[in-house]
CSV table of C-alpha atoms in Angstrom, one decimal:
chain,number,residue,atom,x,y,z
R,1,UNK,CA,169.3,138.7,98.5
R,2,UNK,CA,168.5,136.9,101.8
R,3,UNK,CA,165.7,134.1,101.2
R,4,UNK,CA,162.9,133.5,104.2
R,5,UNK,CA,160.7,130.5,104.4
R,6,UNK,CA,157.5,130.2,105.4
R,7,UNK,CA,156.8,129.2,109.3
R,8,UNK,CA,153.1,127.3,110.3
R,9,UNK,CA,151.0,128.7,113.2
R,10,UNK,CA,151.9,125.6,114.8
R,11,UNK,CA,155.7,125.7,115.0
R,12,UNK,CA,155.3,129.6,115.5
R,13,UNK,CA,153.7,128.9,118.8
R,14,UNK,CA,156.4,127.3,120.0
R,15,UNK,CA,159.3,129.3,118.3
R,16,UNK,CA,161.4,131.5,121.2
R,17,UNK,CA,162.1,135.0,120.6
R,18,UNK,CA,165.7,134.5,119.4
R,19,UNK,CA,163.3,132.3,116.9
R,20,UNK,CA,160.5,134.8,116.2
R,21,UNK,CA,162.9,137.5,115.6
R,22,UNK,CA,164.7,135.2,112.9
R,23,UNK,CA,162.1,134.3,110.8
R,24,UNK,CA,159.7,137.2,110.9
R,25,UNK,CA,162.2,140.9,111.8
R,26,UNK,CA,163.9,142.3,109.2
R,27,UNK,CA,166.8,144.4,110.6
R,28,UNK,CA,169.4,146.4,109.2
R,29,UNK,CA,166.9,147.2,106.1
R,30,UNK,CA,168.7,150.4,105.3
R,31,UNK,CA,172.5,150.1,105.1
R,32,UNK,CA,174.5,153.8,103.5
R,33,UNK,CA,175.4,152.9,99.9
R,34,UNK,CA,173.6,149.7,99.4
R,35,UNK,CA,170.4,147.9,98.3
R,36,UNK,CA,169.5,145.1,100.3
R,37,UNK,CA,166.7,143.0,99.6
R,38,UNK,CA,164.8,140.0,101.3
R,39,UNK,CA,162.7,137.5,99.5
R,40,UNK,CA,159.8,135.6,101.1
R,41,UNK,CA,158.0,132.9,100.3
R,42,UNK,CA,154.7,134.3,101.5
R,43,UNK,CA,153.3,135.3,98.7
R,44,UNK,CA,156.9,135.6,97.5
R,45,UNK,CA,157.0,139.1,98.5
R,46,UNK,CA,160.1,140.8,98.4
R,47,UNK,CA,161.1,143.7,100.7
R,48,UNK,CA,164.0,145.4,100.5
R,49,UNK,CA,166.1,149.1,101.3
R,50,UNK,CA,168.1,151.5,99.4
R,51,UNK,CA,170.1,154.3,100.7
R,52,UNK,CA,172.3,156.0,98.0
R,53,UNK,CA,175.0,158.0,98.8
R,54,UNK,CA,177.5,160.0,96.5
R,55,UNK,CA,176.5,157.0,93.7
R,56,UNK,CA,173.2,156.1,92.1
R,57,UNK,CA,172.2,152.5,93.1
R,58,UNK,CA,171.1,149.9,90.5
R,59,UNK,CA,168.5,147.5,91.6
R,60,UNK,CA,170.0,144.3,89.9
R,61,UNK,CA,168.1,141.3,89.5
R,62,UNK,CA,169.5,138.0,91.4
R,63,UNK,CA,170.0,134.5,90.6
R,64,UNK,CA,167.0,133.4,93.3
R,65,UNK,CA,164.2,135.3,90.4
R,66,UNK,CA,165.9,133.1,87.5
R,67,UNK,CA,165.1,136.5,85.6
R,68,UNK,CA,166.9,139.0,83.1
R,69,UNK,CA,166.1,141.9,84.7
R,70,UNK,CA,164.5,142.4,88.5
R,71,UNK,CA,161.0,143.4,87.0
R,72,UNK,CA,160.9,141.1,84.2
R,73,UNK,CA,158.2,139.1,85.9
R,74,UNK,CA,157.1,141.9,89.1
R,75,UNK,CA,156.0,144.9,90.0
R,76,UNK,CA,157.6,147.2,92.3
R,77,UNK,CA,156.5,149.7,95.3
R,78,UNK,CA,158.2,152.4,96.5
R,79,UNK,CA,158.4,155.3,99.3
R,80,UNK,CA,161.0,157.2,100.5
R,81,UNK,CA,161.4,158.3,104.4
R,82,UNK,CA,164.7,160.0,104.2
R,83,UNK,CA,166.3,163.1,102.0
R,84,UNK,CA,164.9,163.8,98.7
R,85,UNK,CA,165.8,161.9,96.1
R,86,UNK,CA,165.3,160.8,92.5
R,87,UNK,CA,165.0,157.3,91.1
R,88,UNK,CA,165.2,156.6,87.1
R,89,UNK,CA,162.7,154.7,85.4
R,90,UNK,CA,164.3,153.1,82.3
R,91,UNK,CA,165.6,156.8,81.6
R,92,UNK,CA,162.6,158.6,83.0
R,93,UNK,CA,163.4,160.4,86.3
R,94,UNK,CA,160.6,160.9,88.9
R,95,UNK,CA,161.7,163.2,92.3
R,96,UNK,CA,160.8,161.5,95.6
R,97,UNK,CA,160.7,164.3,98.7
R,98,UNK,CA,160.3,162.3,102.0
R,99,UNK,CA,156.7,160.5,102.0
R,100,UNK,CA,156.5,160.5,98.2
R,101,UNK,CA,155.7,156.7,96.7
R,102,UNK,CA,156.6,155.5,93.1
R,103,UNK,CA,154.8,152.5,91.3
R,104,UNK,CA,156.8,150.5,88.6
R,105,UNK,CA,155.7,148.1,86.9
R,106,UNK,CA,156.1,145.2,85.0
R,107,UNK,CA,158.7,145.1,82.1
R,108,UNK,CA,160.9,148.1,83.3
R,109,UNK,CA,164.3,147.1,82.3
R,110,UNK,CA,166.5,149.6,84.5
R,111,UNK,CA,165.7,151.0,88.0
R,112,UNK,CA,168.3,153.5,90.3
R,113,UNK,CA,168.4,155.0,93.1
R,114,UNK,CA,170.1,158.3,93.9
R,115,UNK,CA,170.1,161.2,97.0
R,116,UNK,CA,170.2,164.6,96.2
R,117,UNK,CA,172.3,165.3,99.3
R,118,UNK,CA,174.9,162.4,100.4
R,119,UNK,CA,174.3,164.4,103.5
R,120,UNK,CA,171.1,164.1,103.9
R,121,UNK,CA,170.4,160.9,101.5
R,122,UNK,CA,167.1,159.4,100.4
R,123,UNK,CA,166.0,156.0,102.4
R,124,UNK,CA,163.8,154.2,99.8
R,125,UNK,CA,161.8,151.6,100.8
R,126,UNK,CA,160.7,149.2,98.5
R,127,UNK,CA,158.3,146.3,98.4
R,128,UNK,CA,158.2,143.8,94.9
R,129,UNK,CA,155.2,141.1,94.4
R,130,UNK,CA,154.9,138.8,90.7
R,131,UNK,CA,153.1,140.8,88.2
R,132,UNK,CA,151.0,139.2,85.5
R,133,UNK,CA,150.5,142.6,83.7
R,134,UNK,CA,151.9,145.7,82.7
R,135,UNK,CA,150.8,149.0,84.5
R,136,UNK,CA,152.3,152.9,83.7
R,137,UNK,CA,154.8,154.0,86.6
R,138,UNK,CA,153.6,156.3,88.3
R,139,UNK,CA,154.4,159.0,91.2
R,140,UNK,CA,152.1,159.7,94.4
R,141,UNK,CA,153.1,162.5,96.8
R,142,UNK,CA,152.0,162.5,100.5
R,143,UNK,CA,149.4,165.2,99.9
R,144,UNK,CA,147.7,163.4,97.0
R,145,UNK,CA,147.7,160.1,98.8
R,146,UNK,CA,144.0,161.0,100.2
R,147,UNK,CA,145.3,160.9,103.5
R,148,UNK,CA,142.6,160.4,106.3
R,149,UNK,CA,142.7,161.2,110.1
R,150,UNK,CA,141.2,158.3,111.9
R,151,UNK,CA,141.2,157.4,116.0
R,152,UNK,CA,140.8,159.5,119.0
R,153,UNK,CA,143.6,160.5,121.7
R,154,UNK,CA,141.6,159.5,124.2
R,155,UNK,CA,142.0,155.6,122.8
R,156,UNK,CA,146.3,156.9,121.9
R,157,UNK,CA,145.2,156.0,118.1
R,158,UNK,CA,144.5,158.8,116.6
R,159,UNK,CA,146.5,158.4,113.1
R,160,UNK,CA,146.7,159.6,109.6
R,161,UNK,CA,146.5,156.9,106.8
R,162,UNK,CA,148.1,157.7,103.5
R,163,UNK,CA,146.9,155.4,101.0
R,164,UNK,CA,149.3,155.0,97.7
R,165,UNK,CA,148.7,151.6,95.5
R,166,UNK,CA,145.2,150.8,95.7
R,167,UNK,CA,142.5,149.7,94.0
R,168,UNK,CA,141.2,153.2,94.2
R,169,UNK,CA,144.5,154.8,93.8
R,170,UNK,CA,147.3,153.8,91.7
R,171,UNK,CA,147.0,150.6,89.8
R,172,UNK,CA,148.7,147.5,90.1
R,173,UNK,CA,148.6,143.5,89.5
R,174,UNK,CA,148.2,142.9,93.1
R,175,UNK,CA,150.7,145.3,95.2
R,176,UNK,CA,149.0,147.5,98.0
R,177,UNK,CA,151.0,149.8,99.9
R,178,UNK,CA,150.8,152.8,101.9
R,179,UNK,CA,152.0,154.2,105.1
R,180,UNK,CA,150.7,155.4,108.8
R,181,UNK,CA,151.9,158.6,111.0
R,182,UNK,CA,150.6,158.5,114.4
R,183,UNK,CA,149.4,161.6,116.6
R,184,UNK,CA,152.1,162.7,119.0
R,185,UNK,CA,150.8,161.4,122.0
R,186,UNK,CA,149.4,158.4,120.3
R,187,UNK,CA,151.0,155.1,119.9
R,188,UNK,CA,148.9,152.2,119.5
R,189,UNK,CA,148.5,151.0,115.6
R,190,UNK,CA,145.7,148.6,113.8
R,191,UNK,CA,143.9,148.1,117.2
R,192,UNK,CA,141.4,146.3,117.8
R,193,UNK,CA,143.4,143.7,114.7
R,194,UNK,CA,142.4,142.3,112.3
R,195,UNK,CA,143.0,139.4,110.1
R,196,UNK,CA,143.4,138.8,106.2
R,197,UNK,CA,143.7,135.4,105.4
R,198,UNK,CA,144.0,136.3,101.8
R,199,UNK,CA,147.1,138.4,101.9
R,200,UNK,CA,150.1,138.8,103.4
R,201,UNK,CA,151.2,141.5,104.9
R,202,UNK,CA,154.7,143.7,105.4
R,203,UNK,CA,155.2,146.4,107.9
R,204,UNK,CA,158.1,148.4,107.8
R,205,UNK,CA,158.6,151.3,111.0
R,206,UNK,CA,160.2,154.2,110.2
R,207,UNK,CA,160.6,158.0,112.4
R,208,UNK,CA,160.9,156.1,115.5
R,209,UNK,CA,162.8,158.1,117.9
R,210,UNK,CA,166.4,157.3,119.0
R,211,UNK,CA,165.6,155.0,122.0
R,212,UNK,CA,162.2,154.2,122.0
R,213,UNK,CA,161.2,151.1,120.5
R,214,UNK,CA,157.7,149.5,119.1
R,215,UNK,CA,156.3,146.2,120.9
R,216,UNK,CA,155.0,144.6,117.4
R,217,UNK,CA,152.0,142.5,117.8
R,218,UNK,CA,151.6,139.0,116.0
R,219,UNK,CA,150.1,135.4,115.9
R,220,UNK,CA,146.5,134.0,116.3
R,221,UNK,CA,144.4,135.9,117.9
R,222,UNK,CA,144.6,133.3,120.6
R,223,UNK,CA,147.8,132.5,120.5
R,224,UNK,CA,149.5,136.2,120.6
R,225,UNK,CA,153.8,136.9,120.3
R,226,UNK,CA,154.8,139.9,120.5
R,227,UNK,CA,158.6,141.3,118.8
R,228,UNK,CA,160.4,144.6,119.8
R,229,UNK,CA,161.2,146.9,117.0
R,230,UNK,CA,163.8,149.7,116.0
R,231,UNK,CA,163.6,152.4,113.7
R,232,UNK,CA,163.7,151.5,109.9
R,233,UNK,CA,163.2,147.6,110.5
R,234,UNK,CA,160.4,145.4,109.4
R,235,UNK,CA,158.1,142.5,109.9
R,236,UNK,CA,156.5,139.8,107.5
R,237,UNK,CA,153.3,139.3,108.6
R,238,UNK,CA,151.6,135.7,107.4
R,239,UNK,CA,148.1,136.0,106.2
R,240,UNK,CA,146.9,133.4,109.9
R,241,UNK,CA,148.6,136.5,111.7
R,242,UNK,CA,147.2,139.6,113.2
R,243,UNK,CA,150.0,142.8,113.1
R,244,UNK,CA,149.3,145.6,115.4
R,245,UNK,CA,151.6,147.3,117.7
R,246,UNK,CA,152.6,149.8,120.5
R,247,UNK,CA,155.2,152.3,120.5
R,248,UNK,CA,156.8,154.2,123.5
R,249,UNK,CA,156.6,156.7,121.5
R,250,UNK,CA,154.4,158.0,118.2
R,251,UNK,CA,156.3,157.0,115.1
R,252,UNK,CA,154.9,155.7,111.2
R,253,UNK,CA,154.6,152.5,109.6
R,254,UNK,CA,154.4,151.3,106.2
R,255,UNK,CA,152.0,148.6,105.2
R,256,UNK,CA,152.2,146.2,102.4
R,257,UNK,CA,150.0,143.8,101.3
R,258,UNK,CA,150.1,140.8,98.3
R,259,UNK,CA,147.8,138.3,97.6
R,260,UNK,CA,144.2,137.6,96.5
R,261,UNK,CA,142.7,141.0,95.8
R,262,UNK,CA,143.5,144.8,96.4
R,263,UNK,CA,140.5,145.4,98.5
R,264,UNK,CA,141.9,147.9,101.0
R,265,UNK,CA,138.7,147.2,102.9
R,266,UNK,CA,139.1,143.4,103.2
R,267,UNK,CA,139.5,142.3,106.5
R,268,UNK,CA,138.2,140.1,109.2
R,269,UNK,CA,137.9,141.7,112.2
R,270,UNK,CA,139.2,140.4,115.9
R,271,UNK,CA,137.4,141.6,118.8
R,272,UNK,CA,139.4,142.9,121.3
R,273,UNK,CA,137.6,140.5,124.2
R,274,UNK,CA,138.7,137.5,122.1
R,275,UNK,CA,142.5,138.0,122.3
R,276,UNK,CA,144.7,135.9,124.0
């Protein structure tokens, strides 16, 4: 499990892009037959792949956690954007189709991962924050995820949100997740930005097309860096930051968020006169 640090505003405004890319981009998230995980100190989130292939894959817990078992003291998210699959819940199977999410939480003993077709295999996605209690797993497909279609092509935003732990949604601790499918035609995300100083936030992008790429958005509002993006890579996003982007091409992004609340709603908005 690779470890990240935190980085200040003030040494991220000076960081080059070799830099940027090092602290904040998270590529090579899915890798065939393995889980790989990253753990970062912002809000000591923990992000992480898992692409299962003729074997089911065990999410093992690692000497960084000082744990037992990986959800001895967390809760986990996931959603799949591959093949269908199936992961096991301490014996208890739940079927992921592509788009599907899973919460698991707290006290689970035993999580795998396996593809129905080795083919075709599942890409699970999967984003962990410290739990303090103990909440039922529980399944979301896309369609029950209250999607809502939000934008205007006119603007190239308009954009389906799928909302999936939330505090109107699936329960938590303090894990919000769900995903974004832009519009073909559309390709701007989360614009005019915001800012949420009291979460962090993860985006991982996924059904971007072979050669295009997404110009990821981040920093102070007056201090904008901006990182380029593959498909199936992601970006820690520090709660000082804003995180919007623009593709040369639609494509989807999931968003995770840890922190103070689960207020889906809570942000602070940046007019778009005011960036810099």
């Amino acid at each position: 499990m690779e470890v990240r640090y935190e980085s200040s505003r003030r040494e991220t405004a000076s960081m080059n892009t070799e830099e940027l890319r090092s602290n904040f981009l998270i590529q090579s998230l899915m890798q065939p037959g393995v889980v790989r995980l990253v753990y970062s100190h912002y809000d000591r989130m923990i992000v992480g792949g898992a692409v299962p292939l003729g074997n089911p894959l065990k999410l093992d817990t690692h000497s960084e956690l000082k744990s037992d078992y990986f959800l001895e003291r967390r809760e986990l998210g996931v959603i799949n954007v591959g093949g269908p699959g199936t992961v096991q819940v301490d014996g208890k199977s739940f079927s992921l189709d592509k788009l599907d999410g899973l919460y698991v939480g707290r006290g689970v003993q035993a999580v795998t991962f396996a593809s129905d077709d080795a083919s075709a295999p599942a890409h699970f996605y999967l984003l962990s924050a410290p739990a303090h209690a103990v909440y039922p797993a529980h399944r979301c497909t896309a369609a029950e995820a209250a999607p809502v279609t939000l934008g205007d092509a006119a603007t190239s935003n308009r954009r389906t949100i799928y909302k999936y732990i939330h505090a109107e949604g699936i329960q938590s601790c303090q894990l919000v997740m769900g995903l974004t499918r832009l519009d073909t035609g559309s390709v701007w995300n989360t614009m005019p930005p915001h800012l949420h100083s009291r979460r962090m936030e993860v985006y991982f992008y996924f059904d971007v097309p072979d050669g295009q790429r997404v110009f990821h958005l981040m920093g102070e509002p007056q201090q904008t860096r901006h990182l380029v993006v593959a498909n199936h890579e992601a970006l820690l996003s520090p709660p000082w930051s804003i995180h919007a982007g623009c593709g040369t091409a639609n494509y989807g992004f999931i968003w995770g968020m840890a922190g103070e609340n689960r207020d889906y709603t809570d942000v602070d908005a940046v007019p778009l006169h005011t960036l810099a």
